[in-house]
CSV table of C-alpha atoms in Angstrom, one decimal:
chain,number,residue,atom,x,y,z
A,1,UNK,CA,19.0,26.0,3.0
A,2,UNK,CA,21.9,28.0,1.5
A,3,UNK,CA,23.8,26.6,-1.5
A,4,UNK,CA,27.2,25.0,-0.8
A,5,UNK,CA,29.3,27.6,-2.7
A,6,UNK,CA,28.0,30.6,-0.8
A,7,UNK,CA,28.3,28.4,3.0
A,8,UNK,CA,31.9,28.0,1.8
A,9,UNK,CA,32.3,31.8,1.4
A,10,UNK,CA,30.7,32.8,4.6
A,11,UNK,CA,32.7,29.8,6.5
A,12,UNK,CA,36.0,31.8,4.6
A,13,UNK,CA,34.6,35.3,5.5
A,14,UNK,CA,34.1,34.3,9.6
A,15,UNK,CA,37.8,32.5,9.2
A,16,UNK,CA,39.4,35.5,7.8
A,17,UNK,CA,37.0,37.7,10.3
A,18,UNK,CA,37.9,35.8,13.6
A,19,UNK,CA,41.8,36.7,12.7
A,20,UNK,CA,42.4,39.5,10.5
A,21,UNK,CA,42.0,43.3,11.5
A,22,UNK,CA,39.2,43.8,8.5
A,23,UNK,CA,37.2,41.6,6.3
A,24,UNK,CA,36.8,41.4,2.7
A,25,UNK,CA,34.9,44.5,1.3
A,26,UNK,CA,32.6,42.7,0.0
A,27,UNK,CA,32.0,40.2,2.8
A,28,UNK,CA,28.9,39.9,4.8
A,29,UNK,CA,30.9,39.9,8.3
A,30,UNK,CA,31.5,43.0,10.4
A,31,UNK,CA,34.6,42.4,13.1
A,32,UNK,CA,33.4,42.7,16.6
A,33,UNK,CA,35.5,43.0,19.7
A,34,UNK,CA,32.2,42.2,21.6
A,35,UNK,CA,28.4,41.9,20.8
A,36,UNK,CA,26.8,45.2,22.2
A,37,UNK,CA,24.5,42.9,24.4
A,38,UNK,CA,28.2,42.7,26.4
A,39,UNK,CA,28.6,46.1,26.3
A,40,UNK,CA,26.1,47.1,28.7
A,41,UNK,CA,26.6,44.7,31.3
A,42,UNK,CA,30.3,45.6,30.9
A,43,UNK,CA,29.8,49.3,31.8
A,44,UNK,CA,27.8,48.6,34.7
A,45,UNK,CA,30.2,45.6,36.1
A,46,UNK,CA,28.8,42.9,35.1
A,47,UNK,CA,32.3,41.2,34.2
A,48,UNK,CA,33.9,43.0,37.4
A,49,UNK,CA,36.3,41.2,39.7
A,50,UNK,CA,37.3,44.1,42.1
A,51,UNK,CA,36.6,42.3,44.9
A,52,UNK,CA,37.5,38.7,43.1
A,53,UNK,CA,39.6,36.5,45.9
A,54,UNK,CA,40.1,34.0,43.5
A,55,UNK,CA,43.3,32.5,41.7
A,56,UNK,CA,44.0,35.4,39.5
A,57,UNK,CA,41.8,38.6,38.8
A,58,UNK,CA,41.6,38.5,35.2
A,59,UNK,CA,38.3,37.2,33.6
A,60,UNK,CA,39.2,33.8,31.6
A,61,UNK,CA,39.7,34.3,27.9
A,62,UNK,CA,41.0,30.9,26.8
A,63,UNK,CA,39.0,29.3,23.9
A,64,UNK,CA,40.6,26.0,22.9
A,65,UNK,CA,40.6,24.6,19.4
A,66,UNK,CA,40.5,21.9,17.3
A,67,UNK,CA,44.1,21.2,18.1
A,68,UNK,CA,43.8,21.2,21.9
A,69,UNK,CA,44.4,18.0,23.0
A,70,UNK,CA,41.1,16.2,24.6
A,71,UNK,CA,40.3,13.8,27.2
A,72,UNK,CA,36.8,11.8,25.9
A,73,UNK,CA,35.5,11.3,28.6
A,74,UNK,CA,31.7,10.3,27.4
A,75,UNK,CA,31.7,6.9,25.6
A,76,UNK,CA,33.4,6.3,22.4
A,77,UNK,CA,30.6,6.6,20.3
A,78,UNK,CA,29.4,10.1,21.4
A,79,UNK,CA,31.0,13.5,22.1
A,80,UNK,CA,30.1,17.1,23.3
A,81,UNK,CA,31.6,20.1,22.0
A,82,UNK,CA,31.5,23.3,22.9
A,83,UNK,CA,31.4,26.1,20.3
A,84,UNK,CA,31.6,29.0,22.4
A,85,UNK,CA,32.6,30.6,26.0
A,86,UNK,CA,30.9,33.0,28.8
A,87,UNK,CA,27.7,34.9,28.3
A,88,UNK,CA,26.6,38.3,27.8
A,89,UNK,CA,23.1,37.6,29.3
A,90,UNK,CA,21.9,39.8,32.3
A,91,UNK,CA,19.6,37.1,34.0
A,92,UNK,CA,19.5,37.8,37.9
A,93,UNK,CA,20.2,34.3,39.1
A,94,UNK,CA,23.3,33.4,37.5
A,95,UNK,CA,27.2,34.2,37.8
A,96,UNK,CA,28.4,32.4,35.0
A,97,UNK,CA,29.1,35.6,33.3
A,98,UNK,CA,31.7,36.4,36.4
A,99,UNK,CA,33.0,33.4,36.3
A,100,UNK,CA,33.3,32.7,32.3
A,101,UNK,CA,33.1,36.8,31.0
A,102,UNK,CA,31.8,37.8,28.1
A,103,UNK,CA,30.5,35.3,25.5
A,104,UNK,CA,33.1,34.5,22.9
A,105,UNK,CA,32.5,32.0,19.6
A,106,UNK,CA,34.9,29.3,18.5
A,107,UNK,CA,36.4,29.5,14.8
A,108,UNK,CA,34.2,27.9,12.4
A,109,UNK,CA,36.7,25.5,11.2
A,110,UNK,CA,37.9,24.9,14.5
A,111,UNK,CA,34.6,23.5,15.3
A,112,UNK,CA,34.4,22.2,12.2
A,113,UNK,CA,37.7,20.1,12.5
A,114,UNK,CA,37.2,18.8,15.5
A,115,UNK,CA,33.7,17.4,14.2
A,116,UNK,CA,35.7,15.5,11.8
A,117,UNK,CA,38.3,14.4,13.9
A,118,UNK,CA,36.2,12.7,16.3
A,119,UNK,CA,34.0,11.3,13.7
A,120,UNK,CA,36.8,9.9,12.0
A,121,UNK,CA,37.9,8.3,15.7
A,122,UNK,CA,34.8,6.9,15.4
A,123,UNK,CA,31.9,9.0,17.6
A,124,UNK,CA,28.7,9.2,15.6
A,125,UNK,CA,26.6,11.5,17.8
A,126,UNK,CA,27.8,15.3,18.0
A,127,UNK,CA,26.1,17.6,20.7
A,128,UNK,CA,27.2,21.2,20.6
A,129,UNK,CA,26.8,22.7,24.1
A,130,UNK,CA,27.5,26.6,25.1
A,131,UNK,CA,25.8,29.1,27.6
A,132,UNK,CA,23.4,30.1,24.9
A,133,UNK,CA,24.5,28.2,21.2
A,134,UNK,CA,22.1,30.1,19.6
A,135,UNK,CA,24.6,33.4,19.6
A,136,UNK,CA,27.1,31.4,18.1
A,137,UNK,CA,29.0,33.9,15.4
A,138,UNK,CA,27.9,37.2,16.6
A,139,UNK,CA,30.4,38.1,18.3
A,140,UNK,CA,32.0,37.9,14.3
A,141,UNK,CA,29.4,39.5,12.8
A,142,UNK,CA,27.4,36.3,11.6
A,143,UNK,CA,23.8,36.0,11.6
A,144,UNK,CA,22.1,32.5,12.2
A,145,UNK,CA,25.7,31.2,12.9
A,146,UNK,CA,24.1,27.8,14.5
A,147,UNK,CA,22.3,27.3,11.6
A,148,UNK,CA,25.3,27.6,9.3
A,149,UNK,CA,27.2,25.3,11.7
A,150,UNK,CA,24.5,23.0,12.0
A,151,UNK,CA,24.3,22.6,8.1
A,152,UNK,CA,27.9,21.9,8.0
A,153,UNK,CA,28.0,19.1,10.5
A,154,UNK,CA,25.3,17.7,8.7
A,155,UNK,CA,27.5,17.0,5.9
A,156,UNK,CA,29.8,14.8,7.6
A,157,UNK,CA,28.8,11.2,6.8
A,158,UNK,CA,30.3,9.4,9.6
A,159,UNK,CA,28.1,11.2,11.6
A,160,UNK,CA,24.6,10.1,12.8
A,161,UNK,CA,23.4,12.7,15.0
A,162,UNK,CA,23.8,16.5,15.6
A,163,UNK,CA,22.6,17.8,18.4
A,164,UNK,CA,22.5,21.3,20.3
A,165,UNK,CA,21.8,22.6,23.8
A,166,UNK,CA,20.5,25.5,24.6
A,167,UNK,CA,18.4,27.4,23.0
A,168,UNK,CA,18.0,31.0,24.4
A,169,UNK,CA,14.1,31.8,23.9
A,170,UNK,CA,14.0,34.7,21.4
A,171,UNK,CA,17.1,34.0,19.9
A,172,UNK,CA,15.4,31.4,18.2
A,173,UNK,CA,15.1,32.2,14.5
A,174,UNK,CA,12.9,30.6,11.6
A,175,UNK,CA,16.5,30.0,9.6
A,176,UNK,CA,17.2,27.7,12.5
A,177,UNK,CA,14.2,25.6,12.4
A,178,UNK,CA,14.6,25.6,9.0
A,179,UNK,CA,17.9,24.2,9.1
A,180,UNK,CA,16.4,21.2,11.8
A,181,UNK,CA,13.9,20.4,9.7
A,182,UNK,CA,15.7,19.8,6.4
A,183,UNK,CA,18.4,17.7,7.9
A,184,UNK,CA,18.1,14.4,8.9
A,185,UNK,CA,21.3,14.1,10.8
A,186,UNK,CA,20.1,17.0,13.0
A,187,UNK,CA,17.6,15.6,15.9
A,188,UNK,CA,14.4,17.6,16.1
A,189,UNK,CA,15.3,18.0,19.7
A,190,UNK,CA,15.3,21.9,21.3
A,191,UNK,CA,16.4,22.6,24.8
A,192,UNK,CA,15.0,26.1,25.8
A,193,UNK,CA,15.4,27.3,29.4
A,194,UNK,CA,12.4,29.9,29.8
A,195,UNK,CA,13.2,29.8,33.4
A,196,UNK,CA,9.2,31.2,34.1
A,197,UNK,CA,6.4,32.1,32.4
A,198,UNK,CA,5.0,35.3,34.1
A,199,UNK,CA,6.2,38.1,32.5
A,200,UNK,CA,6.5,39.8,36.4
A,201,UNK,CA,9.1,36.9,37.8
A,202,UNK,CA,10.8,37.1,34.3
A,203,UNK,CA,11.1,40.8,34.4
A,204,UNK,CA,12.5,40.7,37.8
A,205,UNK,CA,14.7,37.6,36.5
A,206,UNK,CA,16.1,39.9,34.0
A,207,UNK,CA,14.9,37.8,31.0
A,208,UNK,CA,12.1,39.4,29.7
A,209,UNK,CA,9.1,37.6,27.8
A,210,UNK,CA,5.7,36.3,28.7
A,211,UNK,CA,3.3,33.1,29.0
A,212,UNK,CA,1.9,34.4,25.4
A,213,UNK,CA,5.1,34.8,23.3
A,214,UNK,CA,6.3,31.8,24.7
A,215,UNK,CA,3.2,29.8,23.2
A,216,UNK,CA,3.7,31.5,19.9
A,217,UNK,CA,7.2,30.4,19.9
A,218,UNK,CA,6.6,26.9,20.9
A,219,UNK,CA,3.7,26.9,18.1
A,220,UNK,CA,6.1,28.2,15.4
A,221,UNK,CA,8.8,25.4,16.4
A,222,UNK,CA,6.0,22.8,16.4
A,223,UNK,CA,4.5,23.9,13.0
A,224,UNK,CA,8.3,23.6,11.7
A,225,UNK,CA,9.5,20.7,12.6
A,226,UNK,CA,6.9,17.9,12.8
A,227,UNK,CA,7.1,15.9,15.9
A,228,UNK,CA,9.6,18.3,17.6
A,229,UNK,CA,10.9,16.9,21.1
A,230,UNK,CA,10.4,19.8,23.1
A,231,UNK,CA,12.9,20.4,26.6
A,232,UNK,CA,12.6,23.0,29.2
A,233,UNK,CA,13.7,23.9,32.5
A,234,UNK,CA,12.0,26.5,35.2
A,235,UNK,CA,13.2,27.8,38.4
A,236,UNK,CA,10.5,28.3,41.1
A,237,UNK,CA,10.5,30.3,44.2
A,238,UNK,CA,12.2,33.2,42.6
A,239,UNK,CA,12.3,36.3,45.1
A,240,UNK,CA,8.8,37.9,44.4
A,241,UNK,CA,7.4,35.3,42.8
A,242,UNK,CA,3.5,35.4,44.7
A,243,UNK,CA,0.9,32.6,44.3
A,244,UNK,CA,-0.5,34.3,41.2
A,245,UNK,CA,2.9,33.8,39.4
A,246,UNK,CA,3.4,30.6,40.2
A,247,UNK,CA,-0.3,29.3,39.3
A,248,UNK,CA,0.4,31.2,35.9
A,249,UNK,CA,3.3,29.0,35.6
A,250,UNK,CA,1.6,26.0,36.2
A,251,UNK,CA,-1.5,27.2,33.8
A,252,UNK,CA,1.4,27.7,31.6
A,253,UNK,CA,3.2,24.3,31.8
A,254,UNK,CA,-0.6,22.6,31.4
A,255,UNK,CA,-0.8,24.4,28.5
A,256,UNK,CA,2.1,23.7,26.8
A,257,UNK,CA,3.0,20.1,27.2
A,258,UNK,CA,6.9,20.0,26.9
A,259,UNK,CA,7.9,16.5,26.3
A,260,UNK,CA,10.9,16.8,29.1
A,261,UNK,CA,10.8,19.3,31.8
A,262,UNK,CA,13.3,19.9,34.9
A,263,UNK,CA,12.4,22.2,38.0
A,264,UNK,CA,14.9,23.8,40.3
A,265,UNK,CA,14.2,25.2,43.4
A,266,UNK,CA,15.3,28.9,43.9
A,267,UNK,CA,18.2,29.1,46.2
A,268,UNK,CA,20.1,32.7,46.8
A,269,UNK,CA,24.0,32.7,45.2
A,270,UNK,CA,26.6,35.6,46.6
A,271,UNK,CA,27.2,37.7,43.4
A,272,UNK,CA,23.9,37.1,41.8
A,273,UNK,CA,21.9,39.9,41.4
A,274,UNK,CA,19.0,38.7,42.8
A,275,UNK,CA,20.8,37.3,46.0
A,276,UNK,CA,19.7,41.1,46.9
A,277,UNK,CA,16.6,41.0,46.1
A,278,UNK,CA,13.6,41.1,48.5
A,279,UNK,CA,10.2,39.3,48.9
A,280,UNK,CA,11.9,36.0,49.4
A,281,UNK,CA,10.2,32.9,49.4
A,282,UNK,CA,10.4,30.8,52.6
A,283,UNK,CA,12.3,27.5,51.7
A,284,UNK,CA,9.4,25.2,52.3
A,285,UNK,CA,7.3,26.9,50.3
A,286,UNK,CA,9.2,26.8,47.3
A,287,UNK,CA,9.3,22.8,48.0
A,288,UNK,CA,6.1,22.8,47.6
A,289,UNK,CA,5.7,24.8,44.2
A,290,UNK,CA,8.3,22.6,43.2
A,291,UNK,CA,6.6,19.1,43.9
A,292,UNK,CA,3.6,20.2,42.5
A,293,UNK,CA,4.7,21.7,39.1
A,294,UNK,CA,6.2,18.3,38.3
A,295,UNK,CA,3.0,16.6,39.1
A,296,UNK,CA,1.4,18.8,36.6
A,297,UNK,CA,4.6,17.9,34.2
A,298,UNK,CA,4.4,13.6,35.1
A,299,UNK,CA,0.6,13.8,34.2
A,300,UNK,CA,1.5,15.2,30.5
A,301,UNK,CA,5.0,13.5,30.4
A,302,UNK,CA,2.7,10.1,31.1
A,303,UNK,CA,0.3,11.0,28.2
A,304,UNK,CA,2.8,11.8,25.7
A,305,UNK,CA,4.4,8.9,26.3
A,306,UNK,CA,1.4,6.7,25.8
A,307,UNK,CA,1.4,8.1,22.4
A,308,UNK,CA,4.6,6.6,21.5
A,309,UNK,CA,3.5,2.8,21.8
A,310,UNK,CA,3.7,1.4,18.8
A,311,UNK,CA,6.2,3.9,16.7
A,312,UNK,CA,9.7,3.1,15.6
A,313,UNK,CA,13.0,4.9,16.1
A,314,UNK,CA,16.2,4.8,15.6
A,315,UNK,CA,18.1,4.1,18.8
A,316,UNK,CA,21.6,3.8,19.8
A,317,UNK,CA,22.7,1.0,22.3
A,318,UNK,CA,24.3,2.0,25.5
A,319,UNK,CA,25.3,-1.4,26.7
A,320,UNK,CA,23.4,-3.3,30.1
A,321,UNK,CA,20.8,-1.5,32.1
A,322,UNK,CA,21.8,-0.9,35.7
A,323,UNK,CA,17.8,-1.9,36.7
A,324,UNK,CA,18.5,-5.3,35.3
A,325,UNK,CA,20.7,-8.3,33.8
A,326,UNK,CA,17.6,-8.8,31.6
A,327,UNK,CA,17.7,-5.4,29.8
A,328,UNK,CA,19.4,-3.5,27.7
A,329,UNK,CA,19.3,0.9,27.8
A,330,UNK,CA,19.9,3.2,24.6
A,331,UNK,CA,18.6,6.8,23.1
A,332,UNK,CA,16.8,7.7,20.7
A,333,UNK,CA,17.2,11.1,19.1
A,334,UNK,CA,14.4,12.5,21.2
A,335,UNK,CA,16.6,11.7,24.4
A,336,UNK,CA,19.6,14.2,24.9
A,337,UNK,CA,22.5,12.4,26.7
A,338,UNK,CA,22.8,12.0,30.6
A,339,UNK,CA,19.7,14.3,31.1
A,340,UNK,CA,16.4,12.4,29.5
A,341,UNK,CA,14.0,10.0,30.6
A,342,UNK,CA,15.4,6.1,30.2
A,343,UNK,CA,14.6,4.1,26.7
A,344,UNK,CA,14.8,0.1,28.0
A,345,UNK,CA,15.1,-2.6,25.2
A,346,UNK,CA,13.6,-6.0,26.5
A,347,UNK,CA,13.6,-7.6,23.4
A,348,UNK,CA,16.4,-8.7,21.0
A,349,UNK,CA,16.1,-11.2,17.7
A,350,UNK,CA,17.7,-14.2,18.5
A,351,UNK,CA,20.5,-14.0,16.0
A,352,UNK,CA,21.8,-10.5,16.8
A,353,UNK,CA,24.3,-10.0,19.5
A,354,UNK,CA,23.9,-6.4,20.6
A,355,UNK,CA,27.1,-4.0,20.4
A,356,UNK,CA,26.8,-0.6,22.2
A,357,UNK,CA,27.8,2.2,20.2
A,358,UNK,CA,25.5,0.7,17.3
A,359,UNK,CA,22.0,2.0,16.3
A,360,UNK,CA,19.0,-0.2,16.1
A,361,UNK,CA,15.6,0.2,14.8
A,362,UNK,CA,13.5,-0.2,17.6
A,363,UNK,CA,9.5,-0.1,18.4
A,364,UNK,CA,8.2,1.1,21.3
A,365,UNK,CA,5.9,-1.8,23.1
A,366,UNK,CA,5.4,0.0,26.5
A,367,UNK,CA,5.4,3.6,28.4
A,368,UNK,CA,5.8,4.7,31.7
A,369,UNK,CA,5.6,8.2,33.5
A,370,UNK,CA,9.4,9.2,31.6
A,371,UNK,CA,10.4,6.2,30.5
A,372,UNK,CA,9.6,3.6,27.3
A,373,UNK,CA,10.2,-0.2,26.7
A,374,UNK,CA,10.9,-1.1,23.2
A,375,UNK,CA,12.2,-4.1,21.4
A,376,UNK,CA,14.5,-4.0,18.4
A,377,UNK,CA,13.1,-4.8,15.4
């Protein structure tokens, strides 16, 4: 951790950075116009909208702030908020960079502010979302700026969770873990696209990496932060991608053992580079890889669940389950909203009258393939 005096120096340095044409001389900042990841793509067209037959042909460079007026749309007790805009990755299957341009970082004490605004209205659980959180600051000058933001929230006492999503896969830094494992407030929950794990499908992806330095990575974050919830998502079907590939991924996944996994089935999108791309896999085929990868993911998700019975955690009500009159639904901080597996309560003491918004201390009494039953205790 880094001592409060110096975060409040670097929090002034990035203020003064994000708005003035130089930073202090002594300041650990360097202004940026862009991150020289942009750069690249920028020279090549990445961001290009010659041919754009939208609204207007300018990319979007609107960041709102702290004073922007919101619309909660989530439930009162819990609130996203987004710390940065576009992205500056090259990966062949997405647009967003057309549609969003190059990445761009919110103020620190915009961020900051509205944090504390909405926790004084009243939300308790805070999850920062972005194309890629983890690049937060760069485009200032600021390295392990999610850390540093993460430390910050932590310090705001009406707050009972801190959350982020995503994680891009070697931006992933030990000062980061550090930062999740030190804080209580800050759920020991990583989302990490790695999209594949053969290094050939990832190379045509664009994303670079491999099956081994994935496993390194996912050791190092397990090793950090003791009993990690672990969240990935894969795309199969990719153009190229032969049987080899895919049974890598699989061999991968099996190896692994994420606690929540999604799979997406390839599908081509105009503007994406791979929409190009030949070798394409026939639409039934890629089905198929689909259905089986999350078989291989329902027979670990059903194991690591099994594990749970018994343990405690802290949960926070969502009001009546939509399965039942009889039950009640919440999180716990291993379940990311909207996108997790389902925590059912079934039991409640006889004196307490459940209020959603509220967190209970609950014990898990049953498991499913995704989903637990648990009582409040």
């Amino acid at each position: 951790m880094v001592a409060a005096a110096e975060i409040e120096r670097i929090l002034q340095d990035a203020s003064l950075a994000t708005r003035a044409p130089v930073a202090p001389a002594d300041s650990p900042l360097r202004i940026l116009t862009s991150r020289p990841e942009g750069d690249a793509p920028a020279a090549s067209g990445r961001f290009s909208r010659e041919n754009w037959d939208g609204a207007i042909a300018d990319l979007p460079n609107y960041l709102y702030d702290a004073a922007t007026p919101r619309v909660l749309a989530t439930p009162k007790y819990s609130a996203y908020i987004k710390i940065a805009e576009g992205c500056d990755h090259p990966c062949g299957f997405c647009i967003i960079p057309q549609l969003r341009g190059k990445f761009r970082s919110r103020r620190f004490e915009s961020v900051i502010a509205e944090a504390e605004g909405l926790a004084q209205s009243g939300v308790r659980e805070i999850t920062l979302i972005g194309q890629d959180t983890t690049c937060y600051g760069e485009d200032f000058g600021l390295k392990d700026g999610l850390a540093l933001l993460l430390e910050k929230l932590a310090g705001i006492d009406e707050l009972q969770w801190v959350r982020f999503l995503y994680a891009y896969p070697n931006k992933i830094t030990q000062r980061l873990l550090d930062t999740i494992a030190a804080h209580e407030k800050i759920c020991s929950y990583v989302d990490v696209p790695l999209q594949h794990a053969s290094a050939a499908v990832l190379k045509r992806m664009k994303r670079g990496g491999s099956a081994e330095i994935f496993l390194r990575t996912i050791e190092k974050m397990r090793k950090t932060i003791p009993g990690v919830t672990l969240r990935t998502s894969f795309i199969v079907g990719f153009p190229g991608e032969s049987e080899k590939d895919f049974e890598d991924l699989c061999g991968f996944v099996g190896e692994a053992e994420f606690d929540w996994m999604g799979t997406f089935s390839y599908s081509d999108q105009e503007g994406a580079a791979a929409f190009s791309l030949d070798e394409k896999v026939s639409p039934r085929e890629i089905e198929r890889r689909r259905k089986h990868l999350m078989q291989i993911q329902k027979q670990i998700s059903r194991r690591r669940k099994k594990n749970l019975r018994g343990q405690e955690f802290d949960v926070v009500l969502e009001g009546p389950s939509e399965e039942s009159d009889l039950l009640l639904e919440g999180r716990s901080a291993m379940h990311a909203p909207e996108i997790d597996g389902k925590l059912y309560i079934a039991e409640v003491p006889e004196a307490l009258i459940p209020q959603a918004g509220e967190f209970y201390r609950c014990q898990v009494t049953e498991t499913h393939d995704y989903d637990l039953v648990a009582r409040i205790v």
